[in-house]
């Protein structure tokens, strides 16, 4: 197997042990309840080494997910600007990632999530803690409505990725991104800030 | 392997040969271009036997897909009534199927489609010819817009199935069906009959 960095094999084994422990902890306990301390304990290393290798808990989670992108870097652009445009900007950014080489990792993640309950749980934690929480925190809506709003957004975006990149249903599969932004942006906007069923 | 019917093994082998040939033809040529005659030829049987075992080409396709439901039976209820209510009725019927035991077959189909290009093509043909075509034919909108409208509907519905039944993101995973009908129905309605980006 190709090594991704020039680090020595010994370090690679340690990194892998940490990633394995992290995947297990994030999947079984969820992102919030999983602790760097417990992950380090499972991997048999000092917590400081986990921070040294991977940085924050968010960054460790992204590494454990093999995420090719960091929503924490992408989302500020989506959230900057008027609240009425978040839907379109979120769809545009989402398509930008999926239409890039990073989309292959996304397809691999979807494949794994539909066949493996463990990965499905990681994907759920990723969507919730890395994407939705950051977006929802910025909205001027009832706090109690946030979980439903967030999961509705997820239905539309994951379905877009499925149809465009996995099932490849035309014309969505090869449509100009801006056509999809114009068509689907208002849906995401309504889920985020529009009226919800009581 | 358990036999599904009381037919003799010889018949089962013939049926299986027809189903294998049908899957190949529908996947490689698409539903419209595949012919019962050619499928019978590949299976080494008379076309009349294909009709005898499976009925129409639609029914053969449903059998080849292991579809637990026949959209041709479900959709008339969706399409009956006012055009402004099609979105909600389509979401309600879709959830009814996925929330029933038939949903397990749906999840199995999604699993197969994301890992297998062949099944992805069959799923695409199923969505297009068995579901969307029947719905879109009833709409009072520009014919040229139908493919985009249909594939947008597919993004929302397949994403709903993914989040509710595969990734199981709460609260969508366990929400009351009517909450989802009220929230997602207007999206499907807009995709079907609302203004589209030019």
Short mmCIF file of C-alpha atoms in Angstrom, two decimals:
data_model
loop_
_atom_site.label_atom_id
_atom_site.label_comp_id
_atom_site.label_asym_id
_atom_site.label_seq_id
_atom_site.Cartn_x
_atom_site.Cartn_y
_atom_site.Cartn_z
CA UNK A 1 0.00 0.00 0.00
CA UNK A 2 1.31 3.45 -0.90
CA UNK A 3 2.23 5.65 2.02
CA UNK A 4 0.63 9.05 1.87
CA UNK A 5 3.50 10.87 3.58
CA UNK A 6 7.21 10.50 4.03
CA UNK A 7 6.83 9.50 7.67
CA UNK A 8 8.54 6.38 8.90
CA UNK A 9 6.54 3.12 8.89
CA UNK A 10 6.53 3.03 12.69
CA UNK A 11 4.73 6.36 12.76
CA UNK A 12 2.36 5.12 10.08
CA UNK A 13 1.38 2.18 12.26
CA UNK A 14 0.71 4.54 15.15
CA UNK A 15 -1.32 6.87 12.93
CA UNK A 16 -3.31 3.92 11.63
CA UNK A 17 -3.99 2.67 15.15
CA UNK A 18 -5.26 6.12 16.10
CA UNK A 19 -7.47 6.32 13.00
CA UNK A 20 -8.91 2.86 13.66
CA UNK A 21 -9.66 3.76 17.27
CA UNK A 22 -11.15 7.09 16.16
CA UNK A 23 -13.45 5.44 13.59
CA UNK A 24 -14.69 3.01 16.20
CA UNK A 25 -15.26 5.72 18.81
CA UNK A 26 -16.96 8.17 16.46
CA UNK A 27 -19.19 5.46 15.02
CA UNK A 28 -20.14 3.85 18.34
CA UNK A 29 -20.36 6.86 20.61
CA UNK A 30 -20.96 9.68 18.14
CA UNK A 31 -18.78 12.71 17.53
CA UNK A 32 -19.72 14.63 20.66
CA UNK A 33 -19.35 11.78 23.14
CA UNK A 34 -16.11 10.44 21.67
CA UNK A 35 -13.06 11.86 23.42
CA UNK A 36 -9.49 12.23 22.22
CA UNK A 37 -8.42 10.80 25.58
CA UNK A 38 -10.43 7.60 25.08
CA UNK A 39 -9.32 7.27 21.46
CA UNK A 40 -5.70 7.63 22.53
CA UNK A 41 -6.28 5.01 25.22
CA UNK A 42 -7.67 2.50 22.72
CA UNK A 43 -4.74 3.17 20.38
CA UNK A 44 -2.28 2.86 23.26
CA UNK A 45 -0.74 6.31 22.81
CA UNK A 46 -0.62 9.58 24.67
CA UNK A 47 -3.47 12.03 23.88
CA UNK A 48 -0.83 14.64 23.03
CA UNK A 49 0.35 12.44 20.17
CA UNK A 50 -3.18 12.37 18.72
CA UNK A 51 -3.22 16.16 18.74
CA UNK A 52 0.29 16.23 17.31
CA UNK A 53 -0.64 13.99 14.38
CA UNK A 54 -4.18 15.16 13.65
CA UNK A 55 -4.81 18.50 15.34
CA UNK A 56 -8.34 19.08 16.65
CA UNK A 57 -11.09 16.53 17.22
CA UNK A 58 -12.79 17.88 14.07
CA UNK A 59 -9.63 17.27 12.07
CA UNK A 60 -9.20 13.78 13.50
CA UNK A 61 -12.79 13.02 12.52
CA UNK A 62 -12.22 14.25 8.94
CA UNK A 63 -9.09 12.07 8.71
CA UNK A 64 -10.97 9.06 10.10
CA UNK A 65 -13.72 9.62 7.49
CA UNK A 66 -11.19 10.01 4.66
CA UNK A 67 -12.98 13.27 3.94
CA UNK A 68 -11.33 15.00 0.98
CA UNK A 69 -12.66 18.37 2.15
CA UNK A 70 -13.04 20.27 5.40
CA UNK A 71 -16.54 21.73 5.69
CA UNK A 72 -15.13 24.05 8.34
CA UNK A 73 -13.14 25.76 5.60
CA UNK A 74 -15.84 25.73 2.92
CA UNK A 75 -18.87 26.78 4.93
CA UNK A 76 -17.81 30.30 5.96
CA UNK A 77 -18.20 31.33 2.31
CA UNK A 78 -21.68 29.82 2.26
CA UNK A 79 -22.69 31.53 5.48
CA UNK A 80 -21.25 34.94 4.61
CA UNK A 81 -23.82 37.21 2.99
CA UNK A 82 -27.57 37.48 3.19
CA UNK A 83 -29.56 34.72 4.87
CA UNK A 84 -31.93 34.51 1.87
CA UNK A 85 -29.09 33.33 -0.34
CA UNK A 86 -27.80 30.51 1.87
CA UNK A 87 -29.81 27.87 -0.01
CA UNK A 88 -28.30 28.71 -3.38
CA UNK A 89 -24.80 29.16 -1.97
CA UNK A 90 -24.99 25.83 -0.14
CA UNK A 91 -26.07 23.98 -3.30
CA UNK A 92 -23.35 25.74 -5.33
CA UNK A 93 -20.64 24.80 -2.83
CA UNK A 94 -21.96 21.24 -2.52
CA UNK A 95 -21.89 20.80 -6.32
CA UNK A 96 -18.43 22.36 -6.48
CA UNK A 97 -17.08 19.67 -4.16
CA UNK A 98 -18.95 16.76 -5.78
CA UNK A 99 -18.06 17.84 -9.32
CA UNK A 100 -14.36 18.07 -8.36
CA UNK A 101 -11.99 15.12 -7.91
CA UNK A 102 -13.13 15.10 -4.27
CA UNK A 103 -16.45 13.77 -5.56
CA UNK A 104 -14.87 10.35 -6.06
CA UNK A 105 -14.22 10.11 -2.34
CA UNK A 106 -17.82 11.18 -1.81
CA UNK A 107 -19.11 8.38 -4.03
CA UNK A 108 -16.86 5.91 -2.20
CA UNK A 109 -18.27 7.14 1.11
CA UNK A 110 -21.87 6.74 -0.09
CA UNK A 111 -21.06 3.23 -1.35
CA UNK A 112 -19.64 2.29 1.98
CA UNK A 113 -22.46 3.93 3.95
CA UNK A 114 -25.23 2.03 2.17
CA UNK A 115 -23.59 -1.36 2.69
CA UNK A 116 -22.13 -0.85 6.14
CA UNK A 117 -24.01 0.35 9.23
CA UNK A 118 -20.75 1.53 10.79
CA UNK A 119 -19.96 3.88 7.93
CA UNK A 120 -23.59 4.99 7.79
CA UNK A 121 -23.22 6.13 11.39
CA UNK A 122 -19.99 7.98 10.58
CA UNK A 123 -21.68 9.65 7.61
CA UNK A 124 -24.58 10.67 9.84
CA UNK A 125 -22.17 12.20 12.35
CA UNK A 126 -20.31 13.95 9.53
CA UNK A 127 -23.48 15.46 8.08
CA UNK A 128 -24.72 16.53 11.50
CA UNK A 129 -21.62 17.84 13.21
CA UNK A 130 -19.44 19.00 10.34
CA UNK A 131 -22.03 20.45 7.97
CA UNK A 132 -25.52 21.00 9.35
CA UNK A 133 -24.57 22.24 12.82
CA UNK A 134 -22.36 24.95 11.32
CA UNK A 135 -25.07 26.08 8.91
CA UNK A 136 -27.97 25.90 11.35
CA UNK A 137 -26.13 27.85 14.04
CA UNK A 138 -26.25 30.90 11.77
CA UNK A 139 -29.98 30.86 11.12
CA UNK A 140 -32.51 33.18 12.66
CA UNK A 141 -35.16 30.48 13.27
CA UNK A 142 -36.64 28.56 16.21
CA UNK A 143 -33.94 26.40 17.83
CA UNK A 144 -36.39 23.52 18.26
CA UNK A 145 -36.95 23.38 14.50
CA UNK A 146 -33.28 23.02 13.63
CA UNK A 147 -33.01 19.20 13.61
CA UNK A 148 -35.94 18.80 11.19
CA UNK A 149 -34.68 21.64 8.98
CA UNK A 150 -31.21 20.15 8.87
CA UNK A 151 -32.31 16.65 8.03
CA UNK A 152 -34.65 17.92 5.30
CA UNK A 153 -31.68 19.73 3.72
CA UNK A 154 -29.73 16.49 3.93
CA UNK A 155 -32.44 14.57 2.05
CA UNK A 156 -32.25 17.01 -0.86
CA UNK A 157 -28.46 17.26 -1.03
CA UNK A 158 -27.68 13.56 -0.65
CA UNK A 159 -30.33 12.80 -3.27
CA UNK A 160 -28.70 15.31 -5.61
CA UNK A 161 -25.33 13.59 -5.15
CA UNK A 162 -26.92 10.16 -5.66
CA UNK A 163 -28.69 11.09 -8.89
CA UNK A 164 -25.87 13.17 -10.36
CA UNK A 165 -22.92 10.97 -9.45
CA UNK A 166 -24.10 7.44 -8.62
CA UNK A 167 -27.32 6.62 -10.49
CA UNK A 168 -26.46 9.26 -13.13
CA UNK A 169 -29.99 10.13 -14.11
CA UNK A 170 -30.15 12.64 -16.97
CA UNK A 171 -30.45 15.55 -17.29
CA UNK A 172 -29.42 16.09 -13.64
CA UNK A 173 -26.27 14.01 -14.19
CA UNK A 174 -24.77 16.42 -16.73
CA UNK A 175 -26.73 19.63 -16.10
CA UNK A 176 -24.87 22.90 -15.78
CA UNK A 177 -24.27 23.47 -12.03
CA UNK A 178 -26.01 26.84 -12.12
CA UNK A 179 -29.18 25.24 -13.51
CA UNK A 180 -29.22 22.97 -10.47
CA UNK A 181 -28.40 25.86 -8.13
CA UNK A 182 -31.39 27.79 -9.51
CA UNK A 183 -33.71 24.77 -9.32
CA UNK A 184 -32.65 23.25 -5.99
CA UNK A 185 -31.40 26.34 -4.10
CA UNK A 186 -34.96 27.49 -3.29
CA UNK A 187 -35.76 24.04 -1.86
CA UNK A 188 -32.80 24.16 0.50
CA UNK A 189 -33.65 27.75 1.39
CA UNK A 190 -37.22 26.80 2.25
CA UNK A 191 -36.03 23.92 4.43
CA UNK A 192 -33.62 26.26 6.22
CA UNK A 193 -35.74 29.37 6.77
CA UNK A 194 -39.23 28.83 5.29
CA UNK A 195 -42.40 27.78 7.10
CA UNK A 196 -42.34 24.23 8.47
CA UNK A 197 -45.28 21.91 9.11
CA UNK A 198 -46.25 22.23 12.78
CA UNK B 1 -32.00 -22.09 -2.35
CA UNK B 2 -35.70 -21.89 -1.57
CA UNK B 3 -38.03 -22.02 -4.55
CA UNK B 4 -40.53 -19.22 -4.65
CA UNK B 5 -43.30 -21.16 -6.36
CA UNK B 6 -44.45 -24.72 -6.70
CA UNK B 7 -43.33 -24.92 -10.32
CA UNK B 8 -41.04 -27.75 -11.35
CA UNK B 9 -37.27 -27.11 -11.25
CA UNK B 10 -37.09 -27.27 -15.04
CA UNK B 11 -39.46 -24.35 -15.27
CA UNK B 12 -37.49 -22.50 -12.61
CA UNK B 13 -34.33 -22.84 -14.68
CA UNK B 14 -36.15 -21.46 -17.70
CA UNK B 15 -37.60 -18.59 -15.68
CA UNK B 16 -34.17 -17.80 -14.28
CA UNK B 17 -32.62 -17.84 -17.75
CA UNK B 18 -35.29 -15.41 -18.94
CA UNK B 19 -34.75 -13.12 -15.93
CA UNK B 20 -30.98 -13.14 -16.45
CA UNK B 21 -31.40 -12.30 -20.13
CA UNK B 22 -33.92 -9.60 -19.25
CA UNK B 23 -31.63 -7.95 -16.69
CA UNK B 24 -28.82 -7.88 -19.20
CA UNK B 25 -31.00 -6.48 -21.98
CA UNK B 26 -32.70 -3.83 -19.83
CA UNK B 27 -29.40 -2.73 -18.35
CA UNK B 28 -27.42 -2.66 -21.60
CA UNK B 29 -30.04 -1.41 -24.04
CA UNK B 30 -32.50 0.33 -21.76
CA UNK B 31 -36.14 -0.49 -21.25
CA UNK B 32 -37.45 0.95 -24.53
CA UNK B 33 -34.85 -0.64 -26.80
CA UNK B 34 -34.92 -4.05 -25.15
CA UNK B 35 -37.34 -6.44 -26.85
CA UNK B 36 -39.08 -9.53 -25.54
CA UNK B 37 -38.06 -11.24 -28.76
CA UNK B 38 -34.35 -10.58 -28.18
CA UNK B 39 -34.59 -11.52 -24.48
CA UNK B 40 -36.29 -14.80 -25.44
CA UNK B 41 -33.55 -15.40 -28.01
CA UNK B 42 -30.80 -14.93 -25.42
CA UNK B 43 -32.60 -17.24 -23.00
CA UNK B 44 -33.16 -19.82 -25.78
CA UNK B 45 -36.94 -19.86 -25.43
CA UNK B 46 -39.95 -18.86 -27.50
CA UNK B 47 -41.16 -15.25 -26.94
CA UNK B 48 -44.59 -16.64 -26.15
CA UNK B 49 -43.13 -18.39 -23.11
CA UNK B 50 -41.76 -15.10 -21.81
CA UNK B 51 -45.24 -13.61 -22.03
CA UNK B 52 -46.70 -16.75 -20.49
CA UNK B 53 -44.39 -16.57 -17.47
CA UNK B 54 -44.15 -12.83 -16.94
CA UNK B 55 -46.94 -11.07 -18.84
CA UNK B 56 -46.07 -7.66 -20.32
CA UNK B 57 -42.64 -6.11 -20.84
CA UNK B 58 -43.34 -3.85 -17.86
CA UNK B 59 -44.08 -6.88 -15.70
CA UNK B 60 -40.96 -8.69 -16.91
CA UNK B 61 -38.93 -5.62 -16.03
CA UNK B 62 -40.41 -5.47 -12.51
CA UNK B 63 -39.61 -9.17 -12.04
CA UNK B 64 -36.06 -8.65 -13.32
CA UNK B 65 -35.62 -5.76 -10.85
CA UNK B 66 -37.08 -7.79 -7.96
CA UNK B 67 -39.40 -4.85 -7.50
CA UNK B 68 -41.75 -5.54 -4.58
CA UNK B 69 -44.31 -3.09 -5.98
CA UNK B 70 -45.79 -2.20 -9.35
CA UNK B 71 -45.78 1.58 -9.84
CA UNK B 72 -48.34 1.01 -12.58
CA UNK B 73 -50.80 -0.01 -9.85
CA UNK B 74 -49.82 2.63 -7.29
CA UNK B 75 -49.56 5.71 -9.46
CA UNK B 76 -53.17 6.02 -10.67
CA UNK B 77 -54.11 6.98 -7.08
CA UNK B 78 -51.38 9.62 -7.09
CA UNK B 79 -52.45 11.02 -10.43
CA UNK B 80 -56.18 11.05 -9.70
CA UNK B 81 -57.35 14.38 -8.32
CA UNK B 82 -56.15 17.93 -8.68
CA UNK B 83 -52.78 18.60 -10.25
CA UNK B 84 -51.79 20.89 -7.35
CA UNK B 85 -51.88 17.93 -4.97
CA UNK B 86 -49.68 15.55 -6.97
CA UNK B 87 -46.55 16.51 -5.02
CA UNK B 88 -48.04 15.61 -1.65
CA UNK B 89 -49.74 12.48 -2.94
CA UNK B 90 -46.53 11.29 -4.58
CA UNK B 91 -44.52 11.75 -1.36
CA UNK B 92 -47.28 10.03 0.67
CA UNK B 93 -47.36 7.03 -1.67
CA UNK B 94 -43.56 6.86 -1.82
CA UNK B 95 -43.31 6.85 1.98
CA UNK B 96 -46.08 4.26 2.18
CA UNK B 97 -44.03 1.86 0.05
CA UNK B 98 -40.71 2.56 1.78
CA UNK B 99 -42.18 2.35 5.28
CA UNK B 100 -43.79 -1.03 4.46
CA UNK B 101 -41.97 -4.39 4.26
CA UNK B 102 -41.37 -3.54 0.59
CA UNK B 103 -38.91 -0.91 1.82
CA UNK B 104 -36.38 -3.65 2.59
CA UNK B 105 -36.28 -4.55 -1.08
CA UNK B 106 -35.84 -0.85 -1.83
CA UNK B 107 -32.87 -0.60 0.49
CA UNK B 108 -31.37 -3.74 -1.10
CA UNK B 109 -31.84 -2.15 -4.51
CA UNK B 110 -30.14 1.08 -3.43
CA UNK B 111 -27.27 -0.94 -1.95
CA UNK B 112 -26.81 -2.80 -5.17
CA UNK B 113 -27.15 0.32 -7.34
CA UNK B 114 -24.41 2.25 -5.56
CA UNK B 115 -21.90 -0.58 -5.83
CA UNK B 116 -22.78 -1.94 -9.24
CA UNK B 117 -23.04 0.08 -12.46
CA UNK B 118 -25.32 -2.55 -13.96
CA UNK B 119 -27.91 -2.23 -11.20
CA UNK B 120 -27.54 1.56 -11.26
CA UNK B 121 -28.60 1.46 -14.91
CA UNK B 122 -31.58 -0.76 -14.08
CA UNK B 123 -32.58 1.59 -11.28
CA UNK B 124 -32.33 4.53 -13.68
CA UNK B 125 -34.58 2.75 -16.18
CA UNK B 126 -37.00 1.86 -13.39
CA UNK B 127 -37.23 5.45 -12.15
CA UNK B 128 -37.62 6.81 -15.67
CA UNK B 129 -39.96 4.34 -17.34
CA UNK B 130 -41.96 2.93 -14.45
CA UNK B 131 -42.39 6.02 -12.28
CA UNK B 132 -41.52 9.37 -13.82
CA UNK B 133 -42.90 8.77 -17.29
CA UNK B 134 -46.29 7.86 -15.86
CA UNK B 135 -46.38 10.93 -13.64
CA UNK B 136 -45.01 13.40 -16.17
CA UNK B 137 -47.42 12.30 -18.91
CA UNK B 138 -50.27 13.70 -16.82
CA UNK B 139 -48.83 17.17 -16.29
CA UNK B 140 -49.92 20.29 -18.06
CA UNK B 141 -46.40 21.67 -18.62
CA UNK B 142 -43.95 22.12 -21.50
CA UNK B 143 -42.93 18.71 -22.91
CA UNK B 144 -39.31 19.84 -23.25
CA UNK B 145 -39.12 20.53 -19.50
CA UNK B 146 -40.23 17.06 -18.48
CA UNK B 147 -36.82 15.36 -18.23
CA UNK B 148 -35.41 18.04 -15.90
CA UNK B 149 -38.60 18.10 -13.81
CA UNK B 150 -38.55 14.32 -13.49
CA UNK B 151 -34.92 14.07 -12.50
CA UNK B 152 -35.30 16.85 -9.92
CA UNK B 153 -38.17 14.89 -8.35
CA UNK B 154 -35.93 11.84 -8.30
CA UNK B 155 -33.18 13.72 -6.41
CA UNK B 156 -35.62 14.64 -3.64
CA UNK B 157 -37.32 11.25 -3.34
CA UNK B 158 -34.20 9.10 -3.47
CA UNK B 159 -32.58 11.41 -0.93
CA UNK B 160 -35.60 11.00 1.32
CA UNK B 161 -35.30 7.20 1.08
CA UNK B 162 -31.54 7.37 1.73
CA UNK B 163 -31.86 9.56 4.82
CA UNK B 164 -34.91 7.82 6.29
CA UNK B 165 -33.98 4.21 5.61
CA UNK B 166 -30.25 3.91 4.96
CA UNK B 167 -28.32 6.69 6.74
CA UNK B 168 -31.18 7.04 9.26
CA UNK B 169 -30.66 10.68 10.06
CA UNK B 170 -33.01 11.95 12.76
CA UNK B 171 -35.61 13.37 12.90
CA UNK B 172 -36.34 12.42 9.26
CA UNK B 173 -35.67 8.75 10.05
CA UNK B 174 -38.56 8.43 12.49
CA UNK B 175 -40.74 11.42 11.62
CA UNK B 176 -44.45 10.94 11.19
CA UNK B 177 -45.08 10.39 7.44
CA UNK B 178 -47.52 13.30 7.27
CA UNK B 179 -44.88 15.69 8.63
CA UNK B 180 -42.65 14.69 5.73
CA UNK B 181 -45.53 14.90 3.26
CA UNK B 182 -46.22 18.47 4.42
CA UNK B 183 -42.54 19.47 4.29
CA UNK B 184 -41.42 17.71 1.10
CA UNK B 185 -44.66 17.62 -0.89
CA UNK B 186 -44.34 21.30 -1.92
CA UNK B 187 -40.79 20.64 -3.18
CA UNK B 188 -41.95 17.81 -5.42
CA UNK B 189 -44.90 19.91 -6.55
CA UNK B 190 -42.62 22.81 -7.51
CA UNK B 191 -40.33 20.48 -9.45
CA UNK B 192 -43.35 19.04 -11.29
CA UNK B 193 -45.36 22.15 -12.09
CA UNK B 194 -43.60 25.25 -10.73
CA UNK B 195 -41.35 27.67 -12.60
CA UNK B 196 -38.04 26.18 -13.75
CA UNK B 197 -34.73 27.97 -14.38
CA UNK B 198 -34.52 28.76 -18.10
#
